[in-house]
XYZ file of C-alpha atoms in Angstrom:
554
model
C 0.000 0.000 0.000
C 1.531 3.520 -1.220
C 0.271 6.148 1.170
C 2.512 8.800 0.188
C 3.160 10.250 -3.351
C 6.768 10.089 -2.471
C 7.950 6.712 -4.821
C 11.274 5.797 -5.734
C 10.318 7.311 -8.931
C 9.980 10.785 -7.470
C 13.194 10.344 -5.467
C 15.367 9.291 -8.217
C 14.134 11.480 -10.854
C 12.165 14.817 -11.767
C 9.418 14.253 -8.793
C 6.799 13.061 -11.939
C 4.127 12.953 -9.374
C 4.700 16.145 -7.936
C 1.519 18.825 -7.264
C 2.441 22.733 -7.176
C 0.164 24.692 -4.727
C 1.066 28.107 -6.107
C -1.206 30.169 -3.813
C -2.571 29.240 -0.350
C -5.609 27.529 -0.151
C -8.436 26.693 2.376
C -8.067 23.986 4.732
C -11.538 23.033 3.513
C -11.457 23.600 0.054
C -12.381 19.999 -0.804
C -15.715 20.554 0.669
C -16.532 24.379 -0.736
C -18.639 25.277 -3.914
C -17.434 25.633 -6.751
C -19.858 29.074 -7.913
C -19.521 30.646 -4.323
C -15.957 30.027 -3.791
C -14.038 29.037 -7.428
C -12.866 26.040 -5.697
C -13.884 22.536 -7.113
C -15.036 21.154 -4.081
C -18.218 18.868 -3.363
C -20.516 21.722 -2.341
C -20.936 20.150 1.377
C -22.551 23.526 2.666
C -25.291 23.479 -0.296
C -26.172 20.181 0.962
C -26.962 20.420 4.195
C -28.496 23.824 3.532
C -31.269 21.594 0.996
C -31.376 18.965 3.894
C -32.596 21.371 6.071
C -34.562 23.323 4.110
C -36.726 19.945 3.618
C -36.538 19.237 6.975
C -35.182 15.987 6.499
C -33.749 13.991 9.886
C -31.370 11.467 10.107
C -31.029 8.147 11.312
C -27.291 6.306 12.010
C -25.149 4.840 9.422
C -22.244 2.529 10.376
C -18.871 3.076 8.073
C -16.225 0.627 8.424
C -12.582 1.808 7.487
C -10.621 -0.923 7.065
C -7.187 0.671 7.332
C -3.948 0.706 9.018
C -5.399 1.864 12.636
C -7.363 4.521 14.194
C -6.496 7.116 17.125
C -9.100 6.302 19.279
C -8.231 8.945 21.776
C -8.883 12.047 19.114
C -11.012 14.837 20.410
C -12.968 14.581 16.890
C -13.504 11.108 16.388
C -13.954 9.095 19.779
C -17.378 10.026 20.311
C -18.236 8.748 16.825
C -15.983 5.668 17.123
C -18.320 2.726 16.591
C -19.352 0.959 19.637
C -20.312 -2.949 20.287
C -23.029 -2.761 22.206
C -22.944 -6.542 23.325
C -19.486 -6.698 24.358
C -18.434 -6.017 27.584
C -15.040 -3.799 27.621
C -12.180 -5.596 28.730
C -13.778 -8.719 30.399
C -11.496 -11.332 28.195
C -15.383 -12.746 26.627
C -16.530 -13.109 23.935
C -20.155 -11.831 25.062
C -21.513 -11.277 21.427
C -20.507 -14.391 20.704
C -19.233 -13.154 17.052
C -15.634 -14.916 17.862
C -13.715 -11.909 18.129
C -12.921 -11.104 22.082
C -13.675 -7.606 23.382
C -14.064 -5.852 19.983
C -15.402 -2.653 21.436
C -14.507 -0.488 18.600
C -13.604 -2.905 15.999
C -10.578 -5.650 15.090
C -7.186 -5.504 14.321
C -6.858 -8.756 12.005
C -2.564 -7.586 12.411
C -1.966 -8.816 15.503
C -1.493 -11.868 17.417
C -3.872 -12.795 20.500
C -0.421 -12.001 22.555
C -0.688 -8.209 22.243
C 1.844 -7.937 19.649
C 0.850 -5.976 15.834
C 2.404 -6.010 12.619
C 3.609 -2.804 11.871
C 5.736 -4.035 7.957
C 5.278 -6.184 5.608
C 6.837 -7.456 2.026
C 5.271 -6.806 -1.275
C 2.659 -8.600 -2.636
C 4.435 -9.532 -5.881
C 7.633 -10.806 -3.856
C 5.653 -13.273 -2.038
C 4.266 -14.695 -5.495
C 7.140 -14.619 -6.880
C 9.177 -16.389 -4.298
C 6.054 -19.078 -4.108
C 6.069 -19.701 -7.601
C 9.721 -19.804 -8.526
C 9.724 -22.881 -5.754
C 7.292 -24.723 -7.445
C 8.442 -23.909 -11.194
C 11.835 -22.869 -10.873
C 13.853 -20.130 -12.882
C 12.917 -21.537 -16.110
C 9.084 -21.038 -17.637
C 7.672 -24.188 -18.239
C 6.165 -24.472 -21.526
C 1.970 -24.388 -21.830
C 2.091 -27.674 -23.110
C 2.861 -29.381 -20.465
C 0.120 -27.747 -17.918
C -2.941 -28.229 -16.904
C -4.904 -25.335 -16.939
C -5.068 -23.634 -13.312
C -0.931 -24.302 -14.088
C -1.204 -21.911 -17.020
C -3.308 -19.552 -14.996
C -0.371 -19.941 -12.308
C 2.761 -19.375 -14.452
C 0.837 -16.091 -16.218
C 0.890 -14.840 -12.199
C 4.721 -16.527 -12.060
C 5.582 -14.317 -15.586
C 4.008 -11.197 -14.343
C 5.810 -11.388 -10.931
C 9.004 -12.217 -12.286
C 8.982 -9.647 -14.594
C 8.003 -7.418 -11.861
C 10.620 -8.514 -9.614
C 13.454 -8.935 -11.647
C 12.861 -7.391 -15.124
C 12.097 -4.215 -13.403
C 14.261 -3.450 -11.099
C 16.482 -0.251 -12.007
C 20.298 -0.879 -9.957
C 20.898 2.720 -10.549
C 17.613 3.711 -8.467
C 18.467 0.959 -6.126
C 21.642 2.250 -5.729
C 20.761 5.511 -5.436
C 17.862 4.590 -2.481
C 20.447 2.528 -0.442
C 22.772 5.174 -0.588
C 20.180 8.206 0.608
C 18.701 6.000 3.687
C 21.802 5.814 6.055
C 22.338 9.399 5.377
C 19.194 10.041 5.926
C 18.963 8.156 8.769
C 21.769 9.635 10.662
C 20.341 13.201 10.434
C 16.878 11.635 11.648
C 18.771 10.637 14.907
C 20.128 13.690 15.171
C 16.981 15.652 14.616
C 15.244 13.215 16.758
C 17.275 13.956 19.558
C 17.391 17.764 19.085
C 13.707 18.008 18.475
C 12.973 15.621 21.368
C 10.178 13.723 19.266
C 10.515 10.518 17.824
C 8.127 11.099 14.779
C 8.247 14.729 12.986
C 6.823 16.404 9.636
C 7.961 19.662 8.146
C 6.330 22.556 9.577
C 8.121 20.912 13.113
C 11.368 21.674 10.551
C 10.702 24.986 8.990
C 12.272 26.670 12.471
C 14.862 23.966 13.086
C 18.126 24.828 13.395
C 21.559 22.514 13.257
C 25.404 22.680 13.258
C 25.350 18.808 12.368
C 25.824 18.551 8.241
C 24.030 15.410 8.182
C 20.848 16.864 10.224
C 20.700 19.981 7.885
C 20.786 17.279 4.680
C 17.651 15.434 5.754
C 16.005 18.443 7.206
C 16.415 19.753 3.143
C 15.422 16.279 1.587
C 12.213 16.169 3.639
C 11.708 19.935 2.723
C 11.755 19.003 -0.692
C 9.350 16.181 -0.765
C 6.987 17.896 1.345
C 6.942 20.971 -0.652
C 6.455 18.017 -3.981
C 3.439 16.431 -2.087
C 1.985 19.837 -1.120
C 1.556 18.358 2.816
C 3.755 19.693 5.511
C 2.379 16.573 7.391
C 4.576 14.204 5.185
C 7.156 12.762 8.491
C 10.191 11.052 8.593
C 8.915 7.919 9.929
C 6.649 7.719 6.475
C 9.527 8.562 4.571
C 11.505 6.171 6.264
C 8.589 3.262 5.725
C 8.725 4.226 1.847
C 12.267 4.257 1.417
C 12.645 1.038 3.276
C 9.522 -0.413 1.538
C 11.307 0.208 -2.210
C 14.418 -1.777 -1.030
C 12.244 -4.909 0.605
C 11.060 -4.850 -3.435
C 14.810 -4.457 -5.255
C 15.669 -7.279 -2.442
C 13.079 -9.598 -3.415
C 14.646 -10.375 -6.302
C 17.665 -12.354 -5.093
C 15.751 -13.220 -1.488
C 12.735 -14.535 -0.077
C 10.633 -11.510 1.701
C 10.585 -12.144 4.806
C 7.221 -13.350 6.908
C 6.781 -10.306 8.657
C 2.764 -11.535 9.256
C 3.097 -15.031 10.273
C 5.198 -15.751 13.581
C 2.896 -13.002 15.220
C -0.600 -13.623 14.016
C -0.097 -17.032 13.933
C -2.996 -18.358 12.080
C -3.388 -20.948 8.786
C -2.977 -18.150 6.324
C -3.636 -21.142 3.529
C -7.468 -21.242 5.332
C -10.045 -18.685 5.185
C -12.212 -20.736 6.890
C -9.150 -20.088 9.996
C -10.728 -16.694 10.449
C -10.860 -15.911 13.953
C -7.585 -14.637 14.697
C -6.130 -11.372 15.394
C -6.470 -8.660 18.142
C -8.551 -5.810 20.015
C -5.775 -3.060 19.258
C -6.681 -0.803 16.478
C -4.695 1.918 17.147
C -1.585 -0.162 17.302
C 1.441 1.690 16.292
C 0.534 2.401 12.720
C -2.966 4.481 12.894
C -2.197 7.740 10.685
C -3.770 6.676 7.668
C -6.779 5.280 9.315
C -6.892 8.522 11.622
C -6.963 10.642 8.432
C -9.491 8.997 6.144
C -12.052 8.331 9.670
C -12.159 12.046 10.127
C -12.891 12.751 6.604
C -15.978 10.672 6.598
C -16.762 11.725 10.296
C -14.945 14.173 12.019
C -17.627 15.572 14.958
C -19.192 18.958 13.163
C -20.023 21.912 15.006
C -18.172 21.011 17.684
C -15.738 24.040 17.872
C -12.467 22.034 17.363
C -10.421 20.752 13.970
C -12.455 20.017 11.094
C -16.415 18.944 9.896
C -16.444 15.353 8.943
C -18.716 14.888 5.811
C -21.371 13.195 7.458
C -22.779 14.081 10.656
C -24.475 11.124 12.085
C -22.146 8.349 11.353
C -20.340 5.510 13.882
C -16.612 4.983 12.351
C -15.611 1.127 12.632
C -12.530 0.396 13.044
C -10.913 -2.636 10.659
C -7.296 -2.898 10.693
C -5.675 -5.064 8.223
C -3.382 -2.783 6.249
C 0.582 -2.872 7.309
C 3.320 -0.437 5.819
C 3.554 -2.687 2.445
C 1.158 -4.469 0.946
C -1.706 -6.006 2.541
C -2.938 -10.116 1.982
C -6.247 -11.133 0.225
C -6.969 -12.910 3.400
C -6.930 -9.933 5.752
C -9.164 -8.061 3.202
C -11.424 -10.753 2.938
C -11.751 -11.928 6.509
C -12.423 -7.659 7.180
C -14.597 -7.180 4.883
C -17.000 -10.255 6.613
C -16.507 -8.821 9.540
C -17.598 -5.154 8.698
C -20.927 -6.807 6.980
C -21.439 -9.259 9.987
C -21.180 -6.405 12.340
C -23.561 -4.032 10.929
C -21.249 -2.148 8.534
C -23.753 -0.392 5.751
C -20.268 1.434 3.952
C -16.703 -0.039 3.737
C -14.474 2.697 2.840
C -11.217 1.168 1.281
C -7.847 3.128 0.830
C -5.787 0.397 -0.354
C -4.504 -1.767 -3.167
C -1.335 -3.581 -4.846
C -0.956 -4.901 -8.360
C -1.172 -9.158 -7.371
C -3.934 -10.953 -5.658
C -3.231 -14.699 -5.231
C -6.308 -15.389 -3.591
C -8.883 -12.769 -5.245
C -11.053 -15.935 -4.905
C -11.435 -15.299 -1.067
C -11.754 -11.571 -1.866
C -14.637 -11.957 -4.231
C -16.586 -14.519 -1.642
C -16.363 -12.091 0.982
C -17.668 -9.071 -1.887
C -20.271 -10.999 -3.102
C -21.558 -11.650 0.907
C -21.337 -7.724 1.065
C -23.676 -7.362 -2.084
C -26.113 -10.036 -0.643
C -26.402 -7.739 2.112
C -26.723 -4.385 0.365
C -23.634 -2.952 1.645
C -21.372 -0.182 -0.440
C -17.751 -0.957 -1.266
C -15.478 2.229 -2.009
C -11.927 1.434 -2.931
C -9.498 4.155 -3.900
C -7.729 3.945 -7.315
C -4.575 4.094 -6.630
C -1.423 6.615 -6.848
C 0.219 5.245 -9.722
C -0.649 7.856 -12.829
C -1.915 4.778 -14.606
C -4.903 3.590 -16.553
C -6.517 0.960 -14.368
C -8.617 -0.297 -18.074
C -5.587 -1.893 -19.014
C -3.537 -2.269 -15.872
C -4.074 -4.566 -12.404
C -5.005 -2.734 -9.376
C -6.401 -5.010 -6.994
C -8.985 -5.795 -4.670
C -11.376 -5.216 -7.969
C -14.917 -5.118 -8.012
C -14.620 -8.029 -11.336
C -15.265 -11.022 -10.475
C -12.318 -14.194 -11.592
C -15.296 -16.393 -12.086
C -17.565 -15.394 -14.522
C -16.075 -11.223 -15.613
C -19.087 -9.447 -14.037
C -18.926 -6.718 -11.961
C -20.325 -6.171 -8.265
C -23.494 -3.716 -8.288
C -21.955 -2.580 -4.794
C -18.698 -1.016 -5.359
C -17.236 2.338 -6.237
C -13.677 3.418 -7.504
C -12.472 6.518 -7.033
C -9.848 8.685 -8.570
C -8.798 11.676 -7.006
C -9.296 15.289 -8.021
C -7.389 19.049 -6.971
C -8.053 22.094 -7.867
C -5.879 24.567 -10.424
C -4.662 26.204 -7.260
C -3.527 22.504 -6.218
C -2.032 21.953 -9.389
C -4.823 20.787 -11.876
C -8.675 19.830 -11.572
C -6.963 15.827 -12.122
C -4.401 14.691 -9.407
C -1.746 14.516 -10.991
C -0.754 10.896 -9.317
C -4.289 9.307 -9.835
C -4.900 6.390 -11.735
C -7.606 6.420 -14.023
C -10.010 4.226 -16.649
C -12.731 4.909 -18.965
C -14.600 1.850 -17.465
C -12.778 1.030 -14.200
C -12.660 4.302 -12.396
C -16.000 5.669 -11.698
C -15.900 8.884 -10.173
C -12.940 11.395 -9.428
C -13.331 13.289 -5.832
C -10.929 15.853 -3.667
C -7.815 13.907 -3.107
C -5.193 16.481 -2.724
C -4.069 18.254 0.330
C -7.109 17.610 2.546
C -6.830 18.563 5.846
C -7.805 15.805 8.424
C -7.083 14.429 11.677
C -3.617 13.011 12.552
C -2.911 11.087 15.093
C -2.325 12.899 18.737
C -5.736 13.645 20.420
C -5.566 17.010 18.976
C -3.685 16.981 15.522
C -5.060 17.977 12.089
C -2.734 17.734 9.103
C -2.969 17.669 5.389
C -2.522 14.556 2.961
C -2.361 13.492 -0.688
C -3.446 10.687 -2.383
C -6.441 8.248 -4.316
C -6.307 7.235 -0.118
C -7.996 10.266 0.698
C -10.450 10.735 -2.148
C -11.870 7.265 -1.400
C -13.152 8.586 2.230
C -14.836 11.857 0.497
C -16.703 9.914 -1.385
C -17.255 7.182 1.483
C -18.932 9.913 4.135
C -20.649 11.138 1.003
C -22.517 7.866 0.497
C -22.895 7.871 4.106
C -24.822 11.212 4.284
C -26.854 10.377 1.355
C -28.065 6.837 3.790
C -28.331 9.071 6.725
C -30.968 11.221 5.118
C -32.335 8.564 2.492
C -32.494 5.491 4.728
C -33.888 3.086 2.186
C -31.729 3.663 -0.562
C -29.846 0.370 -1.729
C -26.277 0.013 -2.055
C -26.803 0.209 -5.856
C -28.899 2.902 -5.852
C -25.897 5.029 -3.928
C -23.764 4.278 -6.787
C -26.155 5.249 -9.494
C -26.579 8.728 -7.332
C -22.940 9.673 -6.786
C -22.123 8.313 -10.205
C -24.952 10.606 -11.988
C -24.887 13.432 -10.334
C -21.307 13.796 -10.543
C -20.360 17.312 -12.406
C -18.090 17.217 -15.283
C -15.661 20.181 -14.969
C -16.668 23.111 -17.901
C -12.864 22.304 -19.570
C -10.419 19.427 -20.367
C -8.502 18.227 -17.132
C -4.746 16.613 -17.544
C -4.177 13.054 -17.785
C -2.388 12.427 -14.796
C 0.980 11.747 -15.139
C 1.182 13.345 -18.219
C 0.770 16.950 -19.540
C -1.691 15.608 -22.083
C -5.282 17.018 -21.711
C -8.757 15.000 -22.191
C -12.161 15.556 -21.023
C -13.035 13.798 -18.122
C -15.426 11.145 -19.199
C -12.255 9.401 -21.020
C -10.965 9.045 -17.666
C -13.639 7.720 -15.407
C -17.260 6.509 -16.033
C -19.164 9.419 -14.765
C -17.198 11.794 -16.335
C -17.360 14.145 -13.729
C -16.509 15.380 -10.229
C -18.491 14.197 -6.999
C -20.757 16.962 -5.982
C -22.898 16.249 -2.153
C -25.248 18.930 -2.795
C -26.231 17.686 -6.708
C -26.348 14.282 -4.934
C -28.903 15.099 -2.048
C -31.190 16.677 -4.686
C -30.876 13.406 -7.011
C -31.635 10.972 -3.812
C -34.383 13.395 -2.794
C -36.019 11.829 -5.931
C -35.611 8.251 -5.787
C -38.000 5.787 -3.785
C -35.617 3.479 -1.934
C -35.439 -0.322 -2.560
C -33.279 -1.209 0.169
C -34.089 -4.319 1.261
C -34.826 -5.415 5.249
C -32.185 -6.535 7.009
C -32.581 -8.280 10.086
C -30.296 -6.564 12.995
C -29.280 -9.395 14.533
C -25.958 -10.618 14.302
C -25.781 -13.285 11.561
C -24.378 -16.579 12.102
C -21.530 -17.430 10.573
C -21.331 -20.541 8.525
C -17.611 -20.446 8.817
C -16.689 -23.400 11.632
C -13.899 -22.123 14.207
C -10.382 -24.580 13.949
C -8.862 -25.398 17.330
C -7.015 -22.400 16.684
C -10.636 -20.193 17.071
């Protein structure tokens, strides 16, 4: 999982993703109107303005983030932090009787029933190709002699490989392992002099050194946080990227190592062994979940940080994304819990380009659909055309090519005082991506009871349009999970010139790079909805059983 728009790509060369903020903008821009304020927001204040003008009330929605953690101590979000109302805090029961022990707020399917998390983990593509090279070896096998889930098998082996070896660049390499223990020794020095273990850039601006090597990573992290327009970006995230790219040059000529395994300790071969993890979901790890939770949710009109998008929602809590990329397992075994908990959104600010077991992953979808519940996944921060290229989890099914009714993409958008109306890291597709939404410099919470900070990515635009969804339920109750889609996805508003192709300089209109062709707008979404007769279906509230059987592990 890339959080940051740093890459090795950017570090190497001439910072391709970069965005240029050439004036100062809002903190809220993302959510202003476009005619009252030039910014492309989602017109969040026109919204709620027709909401109460028809005197509409709400009723709860439950979103489920499954991320990398949550700061449940946050002055804006842990009154809206999801609570179990059959489990009894800290008792060491299972009271619900759901097979997950105190899950007050939610689950942490990283860590191992002995308090311990996963905090790293190896690429997704070096575990498949390490898996497959011991069954094949270093040679192809020719088609002839396989059966056919073998040919499906060595087209995964051929992709990895080429991946893993046939891309690796040893000047980048190089280049990365030389920068990290320079890097690295001003960090300790800042560290020390700073007297804070974790720091971003504005804690820089007024830092002053006499040590050489200090001054050179107080510049480098200057530098990338003036590329990423976020003075949030820290050095342990820079440090998790930089480390990250060599795990994926290593892979190559060594086996990643099992970061996962000796702590969770469960049959990662078995989906059915799906009982396993922990109660932490803050862990070590929770700035990305902290960020995209207060997006959605953020407490409004309370006098402090920000205004969430939606202002009667309950944020659960689903960690099973480490610094790397996460397994199809986690996903799947998350997304069953969110629906088996009462989850009506799953907002979903992840992905990687391999998905061994998108089998599992597409069970635990389809359960979602059967139970009417939304699926928004972000695009990704790649600058690439998700039509032709793999970006996975995917709402397409392996069996049969059909697509879930359930599930959104997003790309995210800026604003010309961002840099352009298109971010210019998104990835995009005619067919693929189906709406574009604020994903640059938003201001959210940060981890620290009382932090807000700004961040970049597809990662943040997935949450916009996640609290959107969950306002529209709030205020339309019986609108399906397929009837959200149709409303965010038509009354999306297509920007009045041609945007950029990201990652190019190239300009289109926006319908050839998304389905909708257009921007996600709350306020044209609340009038749409406030049209449409509901079909959700009844759902009984009770806990559903699962049909899963727990091992003696369980």
């Amino acid at each position: 999982m890339k959080i940051w728009i740093v890459s090795s790509a950017l570090l190497f060369s001439a910072a391709v993703f970069a965005q240029k903020t050439t004036t100062e903008i809002p903190k809220n821009w993302y959510q202003l109107d476009r005619a009252a304020s030039g910014y492309y927001g989602i017109s969040l204040d026109k919204a709620y303005d027709f909401i109460k003008a028809k005197k509409l009330k709400s009723k709860q929605v439950v979103v489920a983030v499954i991320d990398s953690g949550v700061d449940t101590l946050h002055e804006d979000l842990k009154s809206i932090l999801w609570t179990n109302a059959k489990e009894i805090p800290g008792n060491g029961i299972d009271d619900d009787h759901n097979g997950y022990i105190d899950d007050v707020h939610g689950w942490n399917f990283l860590g191992g029933k002995d308090g311990r998390n996963v905090k790293e983990d190896s690429y997704e593509g070096a575990r498949v190709y390490t898996a497959l090279k011991a069954k094949y070896g270093d040679e192809i096998p020719a088609d002839s002699t396989l059966t056919a889930s073998e040919k499906n098998e060595v087209e995964l082996y051929k992709k990895a490989k080429e991946k893993i070896v046939g891309q690796v660049n040893p000047a980048e390499t190089a280049f990365l392992r030389q920068l990290l223990p320079g890097f690295l020794k001003g960090d300790s020095v800042i560290k020390k002099e700073i007297g804070k273990e974790e720091y971003n850039c504005t804690d820089l601006e007024k830092f002053t050194s006499v040590d050489a090597a200090a001054n050179r990573t107080k510049a480098f992290l200057l530098q990338l946080c003036k590329a990423n327009s976020s003075n949030e970006l820290s050095n342990k995230q820079i440090i998790d990227e930089l480390q990250g790219d060599l795990r994926k040059a290593d892979a190559a000529d060594h086996a990643p190592e099992e970061y996962r395994k000796e702590i969770v300790q469960d049959d990662e071969n078995d989906i059915n062994d799906r009982f396993y993890g922990n109660k932490d979901i803050m862990a070590a790890t929770p700035f990305h979940g902290t960020h995209c939770s207060g997006i959605i949710g953020a407490v409004r009109d309370n006098g402090k940080g920000i205004q969430g998008i939606a202002d009667n929602v309950r944020i659960m809590m689903v960690r099973a994304v480490p610094d790397g990329d996460e397994h199809d397992k986690d996903i799947a075994t998350a997304i069953r819990y969110a629906v088996e908990n009462g989850a009506q959104i799953i907002s979903m600010s992840f992905g990687k380009e391999f998905s061994p077991e998108k089998r599992w992953v597409d069970s635990a979808v389809r359960f979602a659909e059967s139970r009417g519940v939304l699926l928004v996944h972000a695009a990704g921060n790649d600058a690439k055309n998700v039509d032709s290229t793999d970006n996975f989890p995917s709402p397409v099914y392996l069996d049969n090519g059909q697509k879930a009714t359930n599930w959104i993409t997003v790309g995210a958008s800026g604003d010309p005082q961002t840099g352009s109306i298109t971010a210019n890291f998104s990835n995009y597709g005619k067919k693929e991506v189906d709406v574009f939404a604020p994903g640059v410099q938003i201001y959210s919470t940060i981890p620290g009871g009382n932090n807000y900070g700004n961040a970049s990515g597809t990662s943040m635009a997935c949450p916009v349009v996640a609290g959107t969804a969950a306002l529209l339920l709030e205020y339309f109750p019986t609108l399906s999970a397929k009837q959200l889609k149709y409303i965010i996805e038509k009354s999306a508003v297509a920007p009045d010139t041609e945007v950029t192709i990201p990652g190019t300089t190239d300009k289109t209109k926006l319908s050839e790079l998304c389905v909708s062709g257009g921007l996600l707008n709350a306020y044209e979404a609340v009038k749409l909805a406030a049209t449409i007769q509901g079909d959700r279906q009844a759902v009984n509230e009770a806990l559903p059983k699962s049909k899963i059987t727990k091992n003696k592990k369980g």
